[in-house]
């Protein structure tokens, strides 16, 4: 093969240009620490890194949202458990009042305690999250959800709206808590509640013994129609009549301590009613915990001079105690549900963190400079370029014309 | 002739021959870098009485020349293609650019989902709207700039090609006038011009016996013995360019590997195709965000309005249409658009329409009638089309260039769900009265495309107002307005539950907000569905998931971006590899050409020594003959 002069120059130039281009690329990589700056550098690595960037950023957000949610749910469970503690204290007050040895001034002290518990409960229900919004308000966290009207009634102005915060690609958690455990626990035993007529003059009380037929009790609750047990005296005997919706259900001779099974619930009557006394056994309805506490305060402040008044007090205390149980059940079950969410959130926080680490190392594998490799290559190309230059300089001196 | 005189004459022919040979060496060395120069070689032949210089041969090989010409066309074309594609790939950096702005936008939306009432958080999203739009705009603008660059380079290369053709026409004329003369230097100039032309255009060259050239591109003659036909550049309405030659404007259609001009024509079209992919990305992003907006409520309590302004699809009728039909297009589902973004060519033939995706060539038959739909587009035909009529439908005309924030109001972000459920009724001041005695509960609402079986549906005209769901019995329920008017009623099963589906109006029409109910209600139980308060951010959470959830056929929005960019990158990378290959081929073709026609200094030095020694030897013959003459004369004196 014959080598012409221009071939020789072209070859030398091309070789050196190639080395220069490689050196330039490597220098850029070493300077930035990244092998891929745009899709032409390595399309597959670019696509991988671009997708990973999106996911890494999403996971960072999942993590911070899960963190917020964790503190929100912790605050929620803490508040509910505080509320249950308050209810327990109120219950011991009610039990103390019911043991019959308290006098009027004792009861006033107890009433004051309950009134302050009610204040405390209102504060708990209006707890604010760290962002300043009310926790138990559904979607209406910007305004106070539980407001006390001039009449003393506490109304709920939130809603039961749900939120959805994703804390992992396929995990969405409700971040909005409703005021329902405060606003709408059922009264009575959850199926029915018993109350004495205001004008009762005997010393009889009725208490709920238990639910013997849950489905009958549930359908009684849903029915909306109450039983009325009324007593009439005649011929030295006391008889009772149970009516419901205008028709008589049951009637008979009254015996103190007798039990009646009505609407799936067993009722026990104590003491001696007077003729004309009556009791209403109503289906259970939502009753706010504030109303329950208010009822207790009112009952504690009512006089107990006569046996009938004492019976009224005991009847009311019984009903409040039942309602307190219901409120406590409502709160603890919500608290338990939140605890489950909280566990899910905590495990999501952990898995989000380890996932982020994985994604980052995958991204690094895809696009980051492999330092030993890059530096070795840099040295190699540098040497190659030096060699090419030296060779060119030497060979270009060779010419036959130097000798002729 | 014989005798000493004969010896002298013979030696003289030798002197002539070696002088001419030395002359060729001198010319070769002087012209070793002249473009188009092919080395010269004296052609000597022995005569009865000495040597004669038959000709000075210009050493060429037609095969090597043709190969070099083709390699030059391919290599120059590949360089241009690689240069444009690399420049486009550089517009899609891994850090910064559209993809990063997109990630930022969706990430900040997620922050709104968790603090929906916080205006500063919402403000970051409205800023991101502007940021993402401007990244799209900027990328589209720099693509447009590259397309204009390619157009300008094309224009200037066409001018150079025309100049070169004119020069070759001149050479053709000179060759015709000088038959039988030594035209070697004309041929050098011709060779230089043809090499230059072949870098610009992949030309086919035919050499006539008189050395004049006939040059054509893909069958269109640019130069013949009659002269050159200059090339003109035509720019069509949509900005694509084509070439034609001569007075009758015959089309010139070089391929993408046919020189710089061919590559620049193809680069223009390729950039347009890439811009269309970008337009589709902008349209899909805007469409998805705007639709999700319409699923929720903004901070004013209204159904969310658009966050992005994206241009509507455009239709253009062909000038040759004979019917009276006009088309209007509407984008009903941008997620169904193909990734190449069209545009589509619609043709009407024999009562049916056919749509062709001009980017991929895929066709779909649309049937007849006045309402056509394909690939997420809905077309309305008015007037009557004639057979053979054609329309162009661009689903995203310049969308990347024109996408813009529709609002800068942070309150306009529809972070909230459309409805929040509350058990009971809501009185004045928002006081909730809950006397429900059943165990029925309202679940989390969601957006559905069609209501569940047996769902109570509320028409779009009633969307937005407070609604009451009333169980008139444990197995019957109704939806009422807050005024008590019954909108919808049906039967409820406490076992399988029920649903209330509220139809969306406006941009989300065709979709429903569906709230499930479960549990056993009591007669009279009531639920209120009313606009949520400011703490509701679930719609913003759903919106933020558009970037990572599989909302498109090929995955999420970010996946779509990654695969689009990787596709462009793969082309740029293979173009750059192609340019290197083409350069290697060119080098090999050039080496072959140089071996035949190039000048080697060492070779010429050897020849110079050889010719000059031969010249000296012949001179010695003359000198010796002269002495013989002198001896002869002295002997006979």
mmCIF file of C-alpha atoms in Angstrom, chain B residues 41 111 217 255 260 263 274 280 319 416 429 510 589 596:
data_model
loop_
_atom_site.group_PDB
_atom_site.id
_atom_site.type_symbol
_atom_site.label_atom_id
_atom_site.label_comp_id
_atom_site.label_asym_id
_atom_site.label_seq_id
_atom_site.Cartn_x
_atom_site.Cartn_y
_atom_site.Cartn_z
ATOM 1 C CA UNK B 41 2.393 10.566 -14.938
ATOM 2 C CA UNK B 111 -48.062 20.051 49.607
ATOM 3 C CA UNK B 217 -30.381 13.895 -8.090
ATOM 4 C CA UNK B 255 -32.697 11.463 0.825
ATOM 5 C CA UNK B 260 -25.830 18.442 3.671
ATOM 6 C CA UNK B 263 -29.795 16.144 5.756
ATOM 7 C CA UNK B 274 -40.104 16.182 17.748
ATOM 8 C CA UNK B 280 -48.648 16.410 22.682
ATOM 9 C CA UNK B 319 -56.995 23.861 -1.132
ATOM 10 C CA UNK B 416 -61.003 20.157 47.697
ATOM 11 C CA UNK B 429 -74.787 28.545 60.689
ATOM 12 C CA UNK B 510 -69.316 12.546 31.546
ATOM 13 C CA UNK B 589 -12.657 5.963 0.359
ATOM 14 C CA UNK B 596 -4.447 6.242 -6.891
#
